[in-house]
mmCIF file of C-alpha atoms in Angstrom:
data_model
loop_
_atom_site.group_PDB
_atom_site.id
_atom_site.type_symbol
_atom_site.label_atom_id
_atom_site.label_comp_id
_atom_site.label_asym_id
_atom_site.label_seq_id
_atom_site.Cartn_x
_atom_site.Cartn_y
_atom_site.Cartn_z
ATOM 1 C CA UNK P 9 105.463 35.033 75.539
ATOM 2 C CA UNK P 10 107.096 37.853 77.322
ATOM 3 C CA UNK P 11 110.429 36.373 76.642
ATOM 4 C CA UNK P 12 110.174 36.090 72.942
ATOM 5 C CA UNK P 13 108.915 39.830 72.741
ATOM 6 C CA UNK P 14 111.685 40.882 74.950
ATOM 7 C CA UNK P 15 113.942 39.664 72.081
ATOM 8 C CA UNK P 16 113.030 42.656 70.202
ATOM 9 C CA UNK P 17 113.508 45.195 72.911
ATOM 10 C CA UNK P 18 117.286 45.808 72.674
ATOM 11 C CA UNK P 19 117.215 47.397 69.080
ATOM 12 C CA UNK P 20 118.467 50.944 68.495
ATOM 13 C CA UNK P 21 115.296 53.276 68.063
ATOM 14 C CA UNK P 22 116.181 53.845 64.348
ATOM 15 C CA UNK P 23 115.561 50.413 63.603
ATOM 16 C CA UNK P 24 112.033 50.632 65.051
ATOM 17 C CA UNK P 25 111.583 53.678 62.814
ATOM 18 C CA UNK P 26 112.552 51.733 59.722
ATOM 19 C CA UNK P 27 110.456 48.764 60.595
ATOM 20 C CA UNK P 28 107.462 51.065 61.104
ATOM 21 C CA UNK P 29 108.170 52.767 58.004
ATOM 22 C CA UNK P 30 108.414 49.171 56.366
ATOM 23 C CA UNK P 31 104.965 48.379 57.786
ATOM 24 C CA UNK P 32 103.340 51.550 56.255
ATOM 25 C CA UNK P 33 105.015 51.059 52.846
ATOM 26 C CA UNK P 34 103.922 47.419 52.568
ATOM 27 C CA UNK P 35 100.371 48.339 53.919
ATOM 28 C CA UNK P 36 100.081 50.786 50.877
ATOM 29 C CA UNK P 37 101.667 48.682 48.203
ATOM 30 C CA UNK P 38 98.638 48.709 46.138
ATOM 31 C CA UNK P 39 99.622 49.013 42.575
ATOM 32 C CA UNK P 40 101.862 45.994 42.342
ATOM 33 C CA UNK P 41 99.604 43.157 43.081
ATOM 34 C CA UNK P 42 96.743 44.546 40.822
ATOM 35 C CA UNK P 43 98.940 45.782 37.927
ATOM 36 C CA UNK P 44 98.044 42.763 35.497
ATOM 37 C CA UNK P 45 94.311 43.400 36.650
ATOM 38 C CA UNK P 46 94.373 47.145 35.941
ATOM 39 C CA UNK P 47 95.806 46.639 32.598
ATOM 40 C CA UNK P 48 93.294 44.245 31.487
ATOM 41 C CA UNK P 49 90.021 45.227 33.129
ATOM 42 C CA UNK P 50 90.471 49.118 33.361
ATOM 43 C CA UNK P 51 92.626 49.936 30.487
ATOM 44 C CA UNK P 52 91.291 47.073 28.220
ATOM 45 C CA UNK P 53 94.619 45.550 27.143
ATOM 46 C CA UNK P 54 94.753 41.969 26.006
ATOM 47 C CA UNK P 55 96.094 39.426 28.322
ATOM 48 C CA UNK P 56 99.300 38.873 26.139
ATOM 49 C CA UNK P 57 100.206 42.716 26.186
ATOM 50 C CA UNK P 58 99.515 42.836 29.849
ATOM 51 C CA UNK P 59 101.817 39.853 30.472
ATOM 52 C CA UNK P 60 104.486 41.752 28.477
ATOM 53 C CA UNK P 61 104.253 44.815 30.440
ATOM 54 C CA UNK P 62 104.052 43.156 33.958
ATOM 55 C CA UNK P 63 107.158 41.199 32.901
ATOM 56 C CA UNK P 64 108.909 44.293 31.845
ATOM 57 C CA UNK P 65 108.325 45.969 34.960
ATOM 58 C CA UNK P 66 109.894 42.959 36.856
ATOM 59 C CA UNK P 67 112.807 42.875 34.529
ATOM 60 C CA UNK P 68 113.370 46.611 34.578
ATOM 61 C CA UNK P 69 113.800 46.387 38.427
ATOM 62 C CA UNK P 70 117.027 44.348 37.895
ATOM 63 C CA UNK P 71 119.496 47.017 36.276
ATOM 64 C CA UNK P 72 117.705 49.611 38.686
ATOM 65 C CA UNK P 73 118.710 47.500 41.829
ATOM 66 C CA UNK P 74 122.216 47.099 40.607
ATOM 67 C CA UNK P 75 122.642 50.678 39.759
ATOM 68 C CA UNK P 76 120.872 51.688 42.807
ATOM 69 C CA UNK P 77 123.263 49.559 45.110
ATOM 70 C CA UNK P 78 126.360 51.095 43.312
ATOM 71 C CA UNK P 79 124.981 54.567 43.821
ATOM 72 C CA UNK P 80 124.020 53.970 47.458
ATOM 73 C CA UNK P 81 127.459 52.681 48.358
ATOM 74 C CA UNK P 82 128.931 55.924 46.832
ATOM 75 C CA UNK P 83 126.618 58.643 47.687
ATOM 76 C CA UNK P 84 124.888 57.469 50.963
ATOM 77 C CA UNK P 85 122.141 55.035 51.742
ATOM 78 C CA UNK P 86 119.583 57.452 53.323
ATOM 79 C CA UNK P 87 120.098 60.048 50.411
ATOM 80 C CA UNK P 88 119.359 57.517 47.691
ATOM 81 C CA UNK P 89 116.551 55.867 49.446
ATOM 82 C CA UNK P 90 114.775 59.315 50.107
ATOM 83 C CA UNK P 91 115.183 60.259 46.342
ATOM 84 C CA UNK P 92 114.274 57.165 44.774
ATOM 85 C CA UNK P 93 111.131 56.272 47.111
ATOM 86 C CA UNK P 94 110.101 60.006 46.510
ATOM 87 C CA UNK P 95 110.395 59.761 42.656
ATOM 88 C CA UNK P 96 108.647 56.545 42.611
ATOM 89 C CA UNK P 97 105.759 57.644 44.490
ATOM 90 C CA UNK P 98 105.476 60.959 42.592
ATOM 91 C CA UNK P 99 105.224 59.251 39.289
ATOM 92 C CA UNK P 100 102.081 57.264 40.663
ATOM 93 C CA UNK P 101 100.231 60.430 41.056
ATOM 94 C CA UNK P 102 99.498 61.207 37.199
ATOM 95 C CA UNK P 103 98.249 57.666 37.006
ATOM 96 C CA UNK P 104 95.233 58.521 39.211
ATOM 97 C CA UNK P 105 94.034 61.361 36.974
ATOM 98 C CA UNK P 106 95.024 60.534 33.346
ATOM 99 C CA UNK P 107 93.009 58.542 30.999
ATOM 100 C CA UNK P 108 95.646 58.162 28.642
ATOM 101 C CA UNK P 109 96.926 54.483 28.679
ATOM 102 C CA UNK P 110 100.312 55.381 27.267
ATOM 103 C CA UNK P 111 101.036 58.156 29.898
ATOM 104 C CA UNK P 112 99.935 55.658 32.678
ATOM 105 C CA UNK P 113 102.258 52.876 31.310
ATOM 106 C CA UNK P 114 105.192 55.079 30.837
ATOM 107 C CA UNK P 115 104.792 56.407 34.521
ATOM 108 C CA UNK P 116 104.396 53.217 35.974
ATOM 109 C CA UNK P 117 107.458 51.695 34.460
ATOM 110 C CA UNK P 118 109.649 54.718 35.327
ATOM 111 C CA UNK P 119 108.163 54.577 38.897
ATOM 112 C CA UNK P 120 109.074 50.803 39.016
ATOM 113 C CA UNK P 121 112.543 51.557 37.720
ATOM 114 C CA UNK P 122 113.169 53.966 40.752
ATOM 115 C CA UNK P 123 111.543 51.609 42.845
ATOM 116 C CA UNK P 124 114.382 49.220 42.023
ATOM 117 C CA UNK P 125 116.756 51.630 43.795
ATOM 118 C CA UNK P 126 114.946 51.340 47.125
ATOM 119 C CA UNK P 127 115.815 47.920 48.426
ATOM 120 C CA UNK P 128 119.595 47.969 48.281
ATOM 121 C CA UNK P 129 119.620 51.341 49.973
ATOM 122 C CA UNK P 130 116.989 50.385 52.574
ATOM 123 C CA UNK P 131 118.631 47.149 53.562
ATOM 124 C CA UNK P 132 121.823 48.566 53.717
ATOM 125 C CA UNK P 133 120.687 51.313 56.325
ATOM 126 C CA UNK P 134 119.382 48.520 58.511
ATOM 127 C CA UNK P 135 122.759 46.683 58.363
ATOM 128 C CA UNK P 136 124.674 50.058 59.088
ATOM 129 C CA UNK P 137 122.395 50.652 62.153
ATOM 130 C CA UNK P 138 122.522 47.124 63.672
ATOM 131 C CA UNK P 139 125.514 45.547 65.409
ATOM 132 C CA UNK P 140 126.542 41.978 64.548
ATOM 133 C CA UNK P 141 124.756 40.559 67.362
ATOM 134 C CA UNK P 142 121.541 42.609 66.655
ATOM 135 C CA UNK P 143 121.228 41.783 62.969
ATOM 136 C CA UNK P 144 119.372 38.569 63.276
ATOM 137 C CA UNK P 145 116.790 40.110 65.592
ATOM 138 C CA UNK P 146 116.516 43.173 63.453
ATOM 139 C CA UNK P 147 115.913 41.523 60.197
ATOM 140 C CA UNK P 148 113.601 39.081 61.808
ATOM 141 C CA UNK P 149 111.447 42.262 63.093
ATOM 142 C CA UNK P 150 111.519 43.862 59.564
ATOM 143 C CA UNK P 151 110.722 40.593 57.943
ATOM 144 C CA UNK P 152 107.654 40.555 60.210
ATOM 145 C CA UNK P 153 106.630 44.168 59.435
ATOM 146 C CA UNK P 154 106.822 43.342 55.600
ATOM 147 C CA UNK P 155 104.446 40.310 55.989
ATOM 148 C CA UNK P 156 102.144 42.220 58.411
ATOM 149 C CA UNK P 157 101.648 44.951 55.916
ATOM 150 C CA UNK P 158 101.282 42.357 52.797
ATOM 151 C CA UNK P 159 98.736 40.307 54.877
ATOM 152 C CA UNK P 160 96.363 43.653 54.860
ATOM 153 C CA UNK P 161 97.606 45.668 52.057
ATOM 154 C CA UNK P 162 95.977 43.709 49.228
ATOM 155 C CA UNK P 163 92.573 43.472 51.098
ATOM 156 C CA UNK P 164 92.348 47.506 51.153
ATOM 157 C CA UNK P 165 93.830 47.539 47.508
ATOM 158 C CA UNK P 166 91.021 44.981 46.361
ATOM 159 C CA UNK P 167 88.389 47.479 47.734
ATOM 160 C CA UNK P 168 89.937 50.530 45.987
ATOM 161 C CA UNK P 169 90.463 48.749 42.735
ATOM 162 C CA UNK P 170 86.700 48.039 42.650
ATOM 163 C CA UNK P 171 85.357 51.224 44.334
ATOM 164 C CA UNK P 172 87.802 54.101 44.220
ATOM 165 C CA UNK P 173 90.365 53.419 41.578
ATOM 166 C CA UNK P 174 92.225 56.869 41.694
ATOM 167 C CA UNK P 175 93.057 56.114 45.399
ATOM 168 C CA UNK P 176 94.871 52.907 44.305
ATOM 169 C CA UNK P 177 97.430 55.090 42.865
ATOM 170 C CA UNK P 178 97.246 58.107 45.362
ATOM 171 C CA UNK P 179 97.056 55.738 48.450
ATOM 172 C CA UNK P 180 100.211 53.903 47.251
ATOM 173 C CA UNK P 181 101.967 57.268 46.930
ATOM 174 C CA UNK P 182 100.753 58.877 50.094
ATOM 175 C CA UNK P 183 102.047 55.732 52.086
ATOM 176 C CA UNK P 184 105.271 55.998 50.402
ATOM 177 C CA UNK P 185 105.516 59.709 51.378
ATOM 178 C CA UNK P 186 104.710 58.597 54.935
ATOM 179 C CA UNK P 187 107.637 56.237 55.037
ATOM 180 C CA UNK P 188 110.074 58.717 53.470
ATOM 181 C CA UNK P 189 108.974 61.413 56.174
ATOM 182 C CA UNK P 190 109.935 58.917 58.952
ATOM 183 C CA UNK P 191 113.360 58.005 57.671
ATOM 184 C CA UNK P 192 114.166 61.640 56.800
ATOM 185 C CA UNK P 193 112.932 62.936 60.205
ATOM 186 C CA UNK P 194 114.355 60.196 62.551
ATOM 187 C CA UNK P 195 117.350 58.688 60.824
ATOM 188 C CA UNK P 196 120.657 60.179 60.180
ATOM 189 C CA UNK P 197 122.681 59.327 57.101
ATOM 190 C CA UNK P 198 124.228 55.865 58.052
ATOM 191 C CA UNK P 199 127.086 55.819 55.653
ATOM 192 C CA UNK P 200 129.276 58.315 53.888
ATOM 193 C CA UNK P 201 132.321 57.210 51.709
ATOM 194 C CA UNK P 202 135.017 59.174 53.622
ATOM 195 C CA UNK P 203 134.016 58.346 56.973
ATOM 196 C CA UNK P 204 136.009 56.298 59.425
ATOM 197 C CA UNK P 205 133.520 53.896 60.286
ATOM 198 C CA UNK P 206 134.431 51.416 63.076
ATOM 199 C CA UNK P 207 134.022 47.965 61.742
ATOM 200 C CA UNK P 208 132.681 45.081 64.050
ATOM 201 C CA UNK P 209 134.988 42.376 62.291
ATOM 202 C CA UNK P 210 137.697 42.300 59.649
ATOM 203 C CA UNK P 211 135.438 40.937 57.093
ATOM 204 C CA UNK P 212 133.260 44.234 57.213
ATOM 205 C CA UNK P 213 136.534 46.500 56.426
ATOM 206 C CA UNK P 214 136.444 48.590 53.358
ATOM 207 C CA UNK P 215 137.803 47.058 50.105
ATOM 208 C CA UNK P 216 139.243 48.702 46.986
ATOM 209 C CA UNK P 217 138.624 47.469 43.673
ATOM 210 C CA UNK P 218 135.605 46.415 41.586
ATOM 211 C CA UNK P 219 132.896 43.955 42.859
ATOM 212 C CA UNK P 220 134.157 41.008 40.933
ATOM 213 C CA UNK P 221 137.664 41.666 42.599
ATOM 214 C CA UNK P 222 135.952 41.715 45.841
ATOM 215 C CA UNK P 223 134.081 38.419 45.576
ATOM 216 C CA UNK P 224 137.154 36.653 44.220
ATOM 217 C CA UNK P 225 138.937 37.661 47.456
ATOM 218 C CA UNK P 226 135.902 36.103 49.386
ATOM 219 C CA UNK P 227 135.195 32.870 48.007
ATOM 220 C CA UNK P 228 132.843 31.810 51.035
ATOM 221 C CA UNK P 229 130.716 34.737 50.283
ATOM 222 C CA UNK P 230 130.473 33.757 46.536
ATOM 223 C CA UNK P 231 129.694 30.147 47.177
ATOM 224 C CA UNK P 232 126.974 31.357 49.519
ATOM 225 C CA UNK P 233 125.410 33.657 46.868
ATOM 226 C CA UNK P 234 125.473 30.634 44.517
ATOM 227 C CA UNK P 235 123.822 28.424 47.019
ATOM 228 C CA UNK P 236 121.261 31.130 47.628
ATOM 229 C CA UNK P 237 120.222 30.834 43.921
ATOM 230 C CA UNK P 238 119.553 27.218 44.448
ATOM 231 C CA UNK P 239 117.372 27.740 47.515
ATOM 232 C CA UNK P 240 115.483 30.519 45.341
ATOM 233 C CA UNK P 241 114.995 27.827 42.660
ATOM 234 C CA UNK P 242 113.647 25.274 45.315
ATOM 235 C CA UNK P 243 111.500 27.903 47.197
ATOM 236 C CA UNK P 244 109.909 29.417 43.924
ATOM 237 C CA UNK P 245 108.339 25.836 43.095
ATOM 238 C CA UNK P 246 105.661 27.002 45.244
ATOM 239 C CA UNK P 247 104.639 29.799 42.821
ATOM 240 C CA UNK P 248 104.280 27.348 39.816
ATOM 241 C CA UNK P 249 104.616 23.911 40.407
ATOM 242 C CA UNK P 250 102.527 23.812 43.485
ATOM 243 C CA UNK P 251 99.408 25.255 41.810
ATOM 244 C CA UNK P 252 100.032 22.867 38.985
ATOM 245 C CA UNK P 253 100.080 19.908 41.092
ATOM 246 C CA UNK P 254 97.003 20.892 43.085
ATOM 247 C CA UNK P 255 95.063 21.537 39.727
ATOM 248 C CA UNK P 256 96.188 18.099 38.522
ATOM 249 C CA UNK P 257 95.220 16.275 41.709
ATOM 250 C CA UNK P 258 91.993 18.197 42.658
ATOM 251 C CA UNK P 259 90.819 19.203 39.286
ATOM 252 C CA UNK P 260 88.703 22.335 39.469
ATOM 253 C CA UNK P 261 89.216 22.721 43.274
ATOM 254 C CA UNK P 262 93.015 23.519 42.718
ATOM 255 C CA UNK P 263 92.665 27.292 42.613
ATOM 256 C CA UNK P 264 90.687 27.410 45.957
ATOM 257 C CA UNK P 265 93.139 25.068 47.552
ATOM 258 C CA UNK P 266 96.292 27.023 46.414
ATOM 259 C CA UNK P 267 94.511 30.030 47.918
ATOM 260 C CA UNK P 268 94.237 28.144 51.472
ATOM 261 C CA UNK P 269 97.857 27.349 50.946
ATOM 262 C CA UNK P 270 99.033 30.909 50.509
ATOM 263 C CA UNK P 271 96.892 32.017 53.416
ATOM 264 C CA UNK P 272 98.373 29.190 55.548
ATOM 265 C CA UNK P 273 101.841 30.379 54.471
ATOM 266 C CA UNK P 274 101.139 33.908 55.388
ATOM 267 C CA UNK P 275 99.570 33.043 58.943
ATOM 268 C CA UNK P 276 102.480 30.756 59.630
ATOM 269 C CA UNK P 277 104.938 33.724 58.779
ATOM 270 C CA UNK P 278 103.165 36.022 61.151
ATOM 271 C CA UNK P 279 102.646 33.522 64.138
ATOM 272 C CA UNK P 280 106.015 31.651 63.896
ATOM 273 C CA UNK P 281 108.568 34.348 62.927
ATOM 274 C CA UNK P 282 109.149 35.472 66.571
ATOM 275 C CA UNK P 283 109.487 32.055 67.866
ATOM 276 C CA UNK P 284 111.714 30.710 65.167
ATOM 277 C CA UNK P 285 113.850 34.044 65.409
ATOM 278 C CA UNK P 286 114.226 33.652 69.207
ATOM 279 C CA UNK P 287 115.169 29.830 68.990
ATOM 280 C CA UNK P 288 117.788 30.166 66.361
ATOM 281 C CA UNK P 289 119.245 33.449 67.441
ATOM 282 C CA UNK P 290 122.376 32.057 68.744
ATOM 283 C CA UNK P 291 123.100 29.544 65.747
ATOM 284 C CA UNK P 292 125.674 30.415 63.306
ATOM 285 C CA UNK P 293 123.770 31.840 60.174
ATOM 286 C CA UNK P 294 125.203 28.858 58.066
ATOM 287 C CA UNK P 295 123.354 26.417 60.474
ATOM 288 C CA UNK P 296 120.206 28.108 60.039
ATOM 289 C CA UNK P 297 120.721 27.988 56.308
ATOM 290 C CA UNK P 298 121.375 24.278 56.412
ATOM 291 C CA UNK P 299 118.267 23.800 58.361
ATOM 292 C CA UNK P 300 116.396 25.955 55.647
ATOM 293 C CA UNK P 301 117.582 23.350 53.004
ATOM 294 C CA UNK P 302 116.458 20.522 55.102
ATOM 295 C CA UNK P 303 113.055 21.973 55.774
ATOM 296 C CA UNK P 304 112.550 22.674 51.960
ATOM 297 C CA UNK P 305 113.497 19.101 51.105
ATOM 298 C CA UNK P 306 110.847 17.775 53.736
ATOM 299 C CA UNK P 307 108.274 20.275 52.880
ATOM 300 C CA UNK P 308 108.515 20.248 49.245
ATOM 301 C CA UNK P 309 109.812 16.688 48.946
ATOM 302 C CA UNK P 310 106.684 15.174 50.613
ATOM 303 C CA UNK P 311 104.248 16.814 48.029
ATOM 304 C CA UNK P 312 104.734 14.031 45.509
ATOM 305 C CA UNK P 313 103.399 11.693 47.923
ATOM 306 C CA UNK P 314 100.523 13.354 49.199
ATOM 307 C CA UNK P 315 96.680 12.635 48.582
ATOM 308 C CA UNK P 316 94.908 14.472 51.392
ATOM 309 C CA UNK P 317 94.860 18.104 51.331
ATOM 310 C CA UNK P 318 95.261 18.310 55.131
ATOM 311 C CA UNK P 319 98.942 17.066 54.535
ATOM 312 C CA UNK P 320 99.446 19.992 51.995
ATOM 313 C CA UNK P 321 98.847 22.384 54.924
ATOM 314 C CA UNK P 322 101.390 20.496 56.969
ATOM 315 C CA UNK P 323 103.868 20.708 54.101
ATOM 316 C CA UNK P 324 103.298 24.286 53.704
ATOM 317 C CA UNK P 325 103.916 25.063 57.409
ATOM 318 C CA UNK P 326 107.228 23.013 57.135
ATOM 319 C CA UNK P 327 108.548 24.795 53.962
ATOM 320 C CA UNK P 328 107.266 28.191 55.386
ATOM 321 C CA UNK P 329 109.463 27.563 58.362
ATOM 322 C CA UNK P 330 112.405 27.330 56.172
ATOM 323 C CA UNK P 331 111.277 30.463 54.249
ATOM 324 C CA UNK P 332 111.437 32.224 57.705
ATOM 325 C CA UNK P 333 114.882 30.885 58.725
ATOM 326 C CA UNK P 334 116.273 31.836 55.194
ATOM 327 C CA UNK P 335 114.841 35.461 55.338
ATOM 328 C CA UNK P 336 116.293 36.067 58.783
ATOM 329 C CA UNK P 337 119.656 34.593 58.417
ATOM 330 C CA UNK P 338 120.611 35.201 54.655
ATOM 331 C CA UNK P 339 120.964 38.938 55.004
ATOM 332 C CA UNK P 340 122.736 38.466 58.181
ATOM 333 C CA UNK P 341 125.448 36.312 56.850
ATOM 334 C CA UNK P 342 126.161 38.535 53.704
ATOM 335 C CA UNK P 343 126.309 41.580 56.016
ATOM 336 C CA UNK P 344 128.547 40.049 58.356
ATOM 337 C CA UNK P 345 130.783 38.915 55.581
ATOM 338 C CA UNK P 346 130.738 42.062 53.322
ATOM 339 C CA UNK P 347 132.870 45.075 53.146
ATOM 340 C CA UNK P 348 130.929 48.078 54.554
ATOM 341 C CA UNK P 349 131.365 50.006 51.127
ATOM 342 C CA UNK P 350 129.923 47.235 49.273
ATOM 343 C CA UNK P 351 126.742 46.490 51.210
ATOM 344 C CA UNK P 352 124.247 48.013 48.876
ATOM 345 C CA UNK P 353 125.955 46.395 45.890
ATOM 346 C CA UNK P 354 125.954 42.883 47.487
ATOM 347 C CA UNK P 355 122.011 43.325 48.568
ATOM 348 C CA UNK P 356 121.519 44.026 44.822
ATOM 349 C CA UNK P 357 123.398 40.945 43.716
ATOM 350 C CA UNK P 358 121.403 38.964 46.314
ATOM 351 C CA UNK P 359 118.244 40.136 44.983
ATOM 352 C CA UNK P 360 119.389 39.216 41.549
ATOM 353 C CA UNK P 361 120.320 35.828 42.468
ATOM 354 C CA UNK P 362 116.699 35.422 43.888
ATOM 355 C CA UNK P 363 115.407 36.479 40.597
ATOM 356 C CA UNK P 364 117.467 34.260 38.521
ATOM 357 C CA UNK P 365 116.729 31.249 40.953
ATOM 358 C CA UNK P 366 112.920 31.943 40.420
ATOM 359 C CA UNK P 367 113.139 32.509 36.573
ATOM 360 C CA UNK P 368 115.067 29.163 36.325
ATOM 361 C CA UNK P 369 112.704 27.370 38.544
ATOM 362 C CA UNK P 370 109.533 28.363 36.630
ATOM 363 C CA UNK P 371 111.124 27.454 32.980
ATOM 364 C CA UNK P 372 112.741 24.187 34.277
ATOM 365 C CA UNK P 373 109.451 23.197 36.054
ATOM 366 C CA UNK P 374 107.360 23.886 32.989
ATOM 367 C CA UNK P 375 109.347 21.812 30.732
ATOM 368 C CA UNK P 376 109.828 18.948 33.232
ATOM 369 C CA UNK P 377 106.057 18.839 33.839
ATOM 370 C CA UNK P 378 105.291 18.849 30.342
ATOM 371 C CA UNK P 379 107.424 15.639 29.784
ATOM 372 C CA UNK P 380 107.046 13.777 33.047
ATOM 373 C CA UNK P 381 104.187 15.237 35.160
ATOM 374 C CA UNK P 382 104.081 16.884 38.580
ATOM 375 C CA UNK P 383 104.407 14.062 40.889
ATOM 376 C CA UNK P 384 107.985 13.049 40.053
ATOM 377 C CA UNK P 385 109.156 16.636 40.164
ATOM 378 C CA UNK P 386 108.968 16.750 43.889
ATOM 379 C CA UNK P 387 111.611 13.984 44.485
ATOM 380 C CA UNK P 388 113.986 15.776 42.128
ATOM 381 C CA UNK P 389 113.208 19.051 44.287
ATOM 382 C CA UNK P 390 114.186 17.167 47.408
ATOM 383 C CA UNK P 391 117.378 15.959 45.954
ATOM 384 C CA UNK P 392 118.370 19.388 45.095
ATOM 385 C CA UNK P 393 117.427 20.726 48.481
ATOM 386 C CA UNK P 394 119.213 18.140 50.259
ATOM 387 C CA UNK P 395 122.479 18.532 48.143
ATOM 388 C CA UNK P 396 122.262 22.356 48.612
ATOM 389 C CA UNK P 397 121.662 21.702 52.460
ATOM 390 C CA UNK P 398 124.821 19.415 52.498
ATOM 391 C CA UNK P 399 126.827 22.164 50.692
ATOM 392 C CA UNK P 400 125.669 24.882 53.062
ATOM 393 C CA UNK P 401 126.790 22.636 55.879
ATOM 394 C CA UNK P 402 130.302 22.105 54.306
ATOM 395 C CA UNK P 403 130.440 25.757 53.744
ATOM 396 C CA UNK P 404 129.813 26.253 57.468
ATOM 397 C CA UNK P 405 132.552 23.801 58.477
ATOM 398 C CA UNK P 406 135.043 25.391 56.072
ATOM 399 C CA UNK P 407 134.289 28.953 57.183
ATOM 400 C CA UNK P 408 134.631 28.105 61.011
ATOM 401 C CA UNK P 409 137.945 26.328 60.280
ATOM 402 C CA UNK P 410 139.291 29.282 58.194
ATOM 403 C CA UNK P 411 138.513 31.690 60.881
ATOM 404 C CA UNK P 412 139.972 29.525 63.544
ATOM 405 C CA UNK P 413 143.215 29.134 61.479
ATOM 406 C CA UNK P 414 143.403 32.998 60.869
ATOM 407 C CA UNK P 415 142.717 33.611 64.514
ATOM 408 C CA UNK P 416 145.484 31.160 65.541
ATOM 409 C CA UNK P 417 147.918 32.814 63.117
ATOM 410 C CA UNK P 418 147.224 36.260 64.577
ATOM 411 C CA UNK P 419 147.625 34.963 68.103
ATOM 412 C CA UNK P 420 151.084 33.474 67.161
ATOM 413 C CA UNK P 421 152.269 36.529 65.695
ATOM 414 C CA UNK P 422 151.262 38.638 68.572
#
């Protein structure tokens, strides 16, 4: 066990600050998970109107993320993070005191908009701080911090929702301010436009032109981002198709069993992230992403053939291992193959791809289940996962050969 923990000891101190700030932020993420319940139970909105507002709050984060990525690449990651997180937190405070539903909704939506700026800036700061060799370990630790916070935060939020409603908003704001203070106090600006940053490989050298021109010059990165959408499509089946399948198979017990599955997912992440990160840290990121597709294929593909709930638990552990591998490898590959002046924008594009994959997943699965039922869907998911995994492995072979050819050309010239 000491060997696994030692894996995290060589990171820059700034990374530990970021991970602690992440933990605090996720512990205090109270409003988001309870937004739908707040709108219906506390404000008295209909389910339809509540659904529209929750959807709008999700959609509004997309342009905000892209805009936040561009501004972070132009003005500096730390600066944009501090402004965005602070504004997002400030706008939650009126919600704790006002009884006017319109003011509450407007404040929540604007807060969500500024919240969209946070992730591109924050993720880019981590990449700036970490060296090539440290990125998988560093992002693994941050992923662990996120899930540790998420595991506890909703429990506290549930208590506040039922007993101290104003603190639902104030607690969220206060933890955000605490995270901002840690970053402001202990981390220097990681990127400025005119700085002569020493890049660790040629792929990270600054590029001129717009985002489309940059991606056109980097076909491997573009293909990877496309395959990531497919992976998001597959992974998001657990949010819609899986509860539908459980409900069809176990009738009234479906909701209870889905709760057990999500608890299994959370526990698996907390226990196995350290071990999986250690075991796979020397792998090529595309090897890990290929394994992600295989684990998704097995974990989700077997669902169509299961009758006993205990096997659903085994299935969940398998696809969760794929989730862990994807979470600690995807960002590393993008970072190692992105110009340093496009990091925040590419993070926003990656998030957009995940959102698109999830949206397509839900709409497609809903239509398919309506026509053919749940069981046969999982074999289709298996095929999609395997094809994506094969494509990812092909991308790895192409990427390695291309690097080798370029290296040989440079050596020959010298």
